[in-house]
Tab-separated table of C-alpha atoms in Angstrom:
chain	number	residue	atom	x	y	z
A	1	MET	CA	-64.233	-67.945	-196.961
A	2	LYS	CA	-62.803	-70.760	-194.860
A	3	LYS	CA	-59.313	-69.222	-194.941
A	4	THR	CA	-60.739	-65.836	-193.921
A	5	PHE	CA	-62.485	-67.450	-190.954
A	6	LEU	CA	-59.308	-69.233	-189.844
A	7	LEU	CA	-57.276	-66.033	-190.201
A	8	LEU	CA	-59.821	-64.095	-188.160
A	9	PHE	CA	-59.928	-66.844	-185.513
A	10	SER	CA	-56.112	-66.903	-185.273
A	11	THR	CA	-55.968	-63.119	-184.931
A	12	VAL	CA	-58.548	-63.130	-182.137
A	13	LEU	CA	-56.711	-65.966	-180.380
A	14	LEU	CA	-53.368	-64.134	-180.555
A	15	ALA	CA	-54.930	-60.879	-179.381
A	16	SER	CA	-56.499	-62.622	-176.397
A	17	CYS	CA	-53.113	-64.057	-175.418
A	18	SER	CA	-51.468	-60.637	-175.484
A	19	ALA	CA	-54.217	-58.877	-173.531
A	20	ILE	CA	-53.552	-57.910	-169.949
A	21	LYS	CA	-56.431	-58.220	-167.516
A	22	VAL	CA	-56.236	-55.564	-164.818
A	23	THR	CA	-58.225	-55.311	-161.623
A	24	THR	CA	-57.847	-52.773	-158.861
A	25	ASP	CA	-58.966	-52.401	-155.312
A	26	TYR	CA	-58.610	-49.477	-152.966
A	27	ASP	CA	-59.669	-47.921	-149.677
A	28	ASN	CA	-62.609	-45.676	-150.602
A	29	LYS	CA	-62.077	-43.572	-147.462
A	30	VAL	CA	-58.683	-42.338	-148.700
A	31	ASP	CA	-58.219	-38.938	-150.349
A	32	PHE	CA	-55.748	-39.815	-153.090
A	33	THR	CA	-55.083	-36.159	-153.943
A	34	GLN	CA	-52.925	-35.914	-150.803
A	35	TYR	CA	-50.253	-38.166	-152.327
A	36	LYS	CA	-47.590	-36.388	-154.344
A	37	THR	CA	-44.389	-38.346	-153.649
A	38	PHE	CA	-43.399	-42.002	-153.575
A	39	ALA	CA	-40.538	-44.344	-152.791
A	40	PHE	CA	-40.107	-48.068	-153.235
A	41	TYR	CA	-40.712	-50.358	-150.256
A	42	LYS	CA	-37.602	-52.546	-150.319
A	43	PRO	CA	-38.729	-55.213	-147.772
A	44	GLY	CA	-41.787	-55.958	-149.901
A	45	ILE	CA	-39.927	-55.886	-153.199
A	46	ASP	CA	-37.227	-58.229	-151.880
A	47	LYS	CA	-39.905	-60.913	-151.370
A	48	ALA	CA	-40.880	-60.941	-155.066
A	49	GLU	CA	-39.674	-64.229	-156.529
A	50	ILE	CA	-38.222	-62.940	-159.787
A	51	SER	CA	-34.730	-62.062	-160.913
A	52	ASP	CA	-33.131	-58.848	-159.716
A	53	LEU	CA	-32.965	-57.733	-163.355
A	54	ASP	CA	-36.721	-58.137	-163.787
A	55	LYS	CA	-37.290	-56.306	-160.490
A	56	LYS	CA	-35.230	-53.406	-161.844
A	57	ARG	CA	-37.252	-53.431	-165.073
A	58	ILE	CA	-40.530	-53.346	-163.160
A	59	LEU	CA	-39.394	-50.595	-160.771
A	60	ARG	CA	-38.082	-48.442	-163.628
A	61	ALA	CA	-41.383	-48.849	-165.455
A	62	ILE	CA	-43.372	-47.935	-162.328
A	63	GLU	CA	-41.176	-44.894	-161.705
A	64	SER	CA	-41.603	-43.785	-165.311
A	65	GLU	CA	-45.397	-44.168	-165.247
A	66	LEU	CA	-45.812	-42.429	-161.879
A	67	SER	CA	-43.514	-39.584	-162.985
A	68	ALA	CA	-45.613	-39.179	-166.139
A	69	GLN	CA	-48.636	-38.726	-163.862
A	70	GLY	CA	-46.867	-35.981	-161.882
A	71	PHE	CA	-45.673	-37.986	-158.883
A	72	THR	CA	-42.129	-37.419	-157.615
A	73	LYS	CA	-39.732	-39.992	-156.223
A	74	SER	CA	-38.597	-38.821	-152.787
A	75	GLU	CA	-36.491	-39.744	-149.770
A	76	ASN	CA	-39.425	-38.631	-147.593
A	77	PRO	CA	-42.451	-39.927	-149.529
A	78	ASP	CA	-46.207	-39.768	-148.944
A	79	MET	CA	-46.659	-43.321	-150.175
A	80	LEU	CA	-44.599	-46.454	-150.600
A	81	VAL	CA	-44.738	-48.728	-153.631
A	82	SER	CA	-44.311	-52.477	-153.352
A	83	ILE	CA	-44.625	-55.310	-155.843
A	84	PHE	CA	-45.389	-58.992	-155.758
A	85	THR	CA	-45.319	-61.454	-158.636
A	86	LYS	CA	-46.471	-64.943	-159.405
A	87	SER	CA	-46.560	-67.077	-162.502
A	88	ARG	CA	-47.938	-70.377	-163.671
A	89	GLU	CA	-47.768	-72.497	-166.761
A	90	LYS	CA	-50.945	-72.579	-168.827
A	91	VAL	CA	-51.997	-74.859	-171.640
A	92	ASP	CA	-54.581	-73.896	-174.254
A	93	VAL	CA	-56.202	-76.619	-176.281
A	94	ASN	CA	-58.187	-75.397	-179.275
A	95	GLN	CA	-60.289	-77.692	-181.416
A	96	ASN	CA	-61.137	-76.594	-184.920
A	97	ASN	CA	-63.712	-79.043	-186.200
A	98	ASN	CA	-64.161	-78.523	-189.911
A	99	PHE	CA	-67.163	-80.852	-190.074
A	100	GLY	CA	-70.327	-78.896	-190.699
A	101	TYR	CA	-68.942	-76.142	-192.900
A	102	GLY	CA	-69.410	-76.662	-196.602
A	103	TYR	CA	-67.952	-74.751	-199.499
A	104	GLY	CA	-70.746	-72.704	-200.965
A	105	TYR	CA	-73.388	-74.324	-198.784
A	106	GLY	CA	-72.913	-72.316	-195.571
A	107	TRP	CA	-73.310	-74.211	-192.315
A	108	GLY	CA	-74.274	-77.829	-192.786
A	109	TRP	CA	-73.179	-80.795	-194.846
A	110	SER	CA	-71.192	-80.397	-198.032
A	111	PRO	CA	-70.507	-83.012	-200.692
A	112	TRP	CA	-66.879	-81.806	-200.761
A	113	MET	CA	-66.362	-82.724	-197.132
A	114	MET	CA	-66.207	-86.426	-196.561
A	115	GLY	CA	-66.248	-86.979	-192.807
A	116	GLY	CA	-64.685	-83.636	-191.912
A	117	ARG	CA	-61.354	-82.967	-190.222
A	118	ASN	CA	-60.626	-82.368	-186.612
A	119	ASN	CA	-57.670	-80.042	-186.008
A	120	ILE	CA	-56.431	-79.690	-182.460
A	121	SER	CA	-53.792	-77.164	-181.541
A	122	VAL	CA	-52.083	-77.102	-178.172
A	123	SER	CA	-50.097	-74.124	-176.966
A	124	GLN	CA	-48.236	-73.716	-173.715
A	125	TYR	CA	-47.295	-70.376	-172.214
A	126	THR	CA	-46.485	-68.717	-168.918
A	127	GLU	CA	-49.180	-66.573	-167.366
A	128	GLY	CA	-47.763	-63.917	-165.083
A	129	THR	CA	-49.434	-61.782	-162.451
A	130	LEU	CA	-47.987	-58.511	-161.192
A	131	PHE	CA	-49.333	-56.920	-158.031
A	132	VAL	CA	-48.527	-53.228	-157.485
A	133	ASP	CA	-49.310	-52.004	-153.973
A	134	PHE	CA	-49.435	-48.401	-152.796
A	135	ILE	CA	-49.048	-48.003	-149.047
A	136	ASP	CA	-49.692	-44.901	-146.946
A	137	LYS	CA	-46.289	-44.273	-145.380
A	138	GLN	CA	-47.576	-42.658	-142.181
A	139	LYS	CA	-50.319	-45.182	-141.427
A	140	LYS	CA	-48.441	-48.187	-142.882
A	141	GLU	CA	-51.698	-49.280	-144.547
A	142	LEU	CA	-52.416	-50.539	-148.026
A	143	ILE	CA	-54.425	-47.871	-149.861
A	144	TRP	CA	-54.486	-49.163	-153.460
A	145	GLN	CA	-53.662	-52.364	-155.278
A	146	GLY	CA	-53.469	-53.015	-158.996
A	147	ILE	CA	-53.236	-56.536	-160.353
A	148	GLY	CA	-52.298	-57.298	-163.944
A	149	THR	CA	-52.464	-60.797	-165.415
A	150	GLY	CA	-51.441	-61.888	-168.881
A	151	ALA	CA	-49.258	-64.086	-171.018
A	152	LEU	CA	-45.549	-63.510	-170.657
A	153	LYS	CA	-43.348	-63.332	-173.722
A	154	LEU	CA	-39.876	-64.293	-172.710
A	155	GLN	CA	-38.197	-64.974	-176.064
A	156	ASN	CA	-35.583	-62.274	-175.643
A	157	ARG	CA	-34.628	-59.382	-173.389
A	158	GLU	CA	-36.189	-56.660	-175.561
A	159	LYS	CA	-39.559	-58.418	-175.772
A	160	LYS	CA	-39.481	-59.161	-172.048
A	161	GLU	CA	-38.767	-55.520	-171.238
A	162	ALA	CA	-41.526	-54.331	-173.576
A	163	ARG	CA	-44.005	-56.746	-171.973
A	164	ILE	CA	-43.066	-55.559	-168.473
A	165	LYS	CA	-43.611	-51.939	-169.533
A	166	GLU	CA	-46.973	-52.897	-171.030
A	167	PHE	CA	-48.040	-54.631	-167.784
A	168	VAL	CA	-46.992	-51.684	-165.627
A	169	LYS	CA	-48.588	-49.090	-167.902
A	170	GLU	CA	-51.922	-50.939	-167.878
A	171	ILE	CA	-51.884	-51.221	-164.085
A	172	ILE	CA	-50.686	-47.706	-163.234
A	173	SER	CA	-53.105	-46.143	-165.747
A	174	ARG	CA	-55.879	-46.982	-163.270
A	175	PHE	CA	-54.288	-44.993	-160.442
A	176	PRO	CA	-55.496	-42.910	-158.699
A	177	PRO	CA	-59.059	-44.220	-158.543
A	178	GLY	CA	-61.714	-41.950	-159.980
A	179	LYS	CA	-59.400	-40.047	-162.325
A	180	ASP	CA	-60.807	-39.323	-165.769
A	181	LYS	CA	-59.342	-41.419	-168.529
């Protein structure tokens, strides 16, 4: 029973680290059905403080997701797409206090547990945030913003690329606002 609990706890902990939290904001006066084409806004993208290779990965993922939704990349677009990134180191400290759980006795004291054990696990990871901005080209105004935040897995190039695609997919899936999912 104890091993099952620890396995379940570990699974939930790992799942929470891999989850991407997405929030969006948009101008509710905008008719999003008018936008059919897009292009990338280079001045905004150049300000993102990540490697050029990661920028390419993000832009390819955005282009792929928007194309899958029926948008077309164009030299004369309806909207511009910009990105911004930030990251920070996070530390999780988890305490697993075994005192109070007895074998066969449920919650409470057990004669098999003398004093209990206190297990502390510390994990450090990088939390990244990706902002994806859609700008009305004619008005030069921000019309929609998606923000995705989650743990970054940077062990190797393939995992990094997969994580970037996952971030972008989660964010772009919420555009345009009001679409049925």
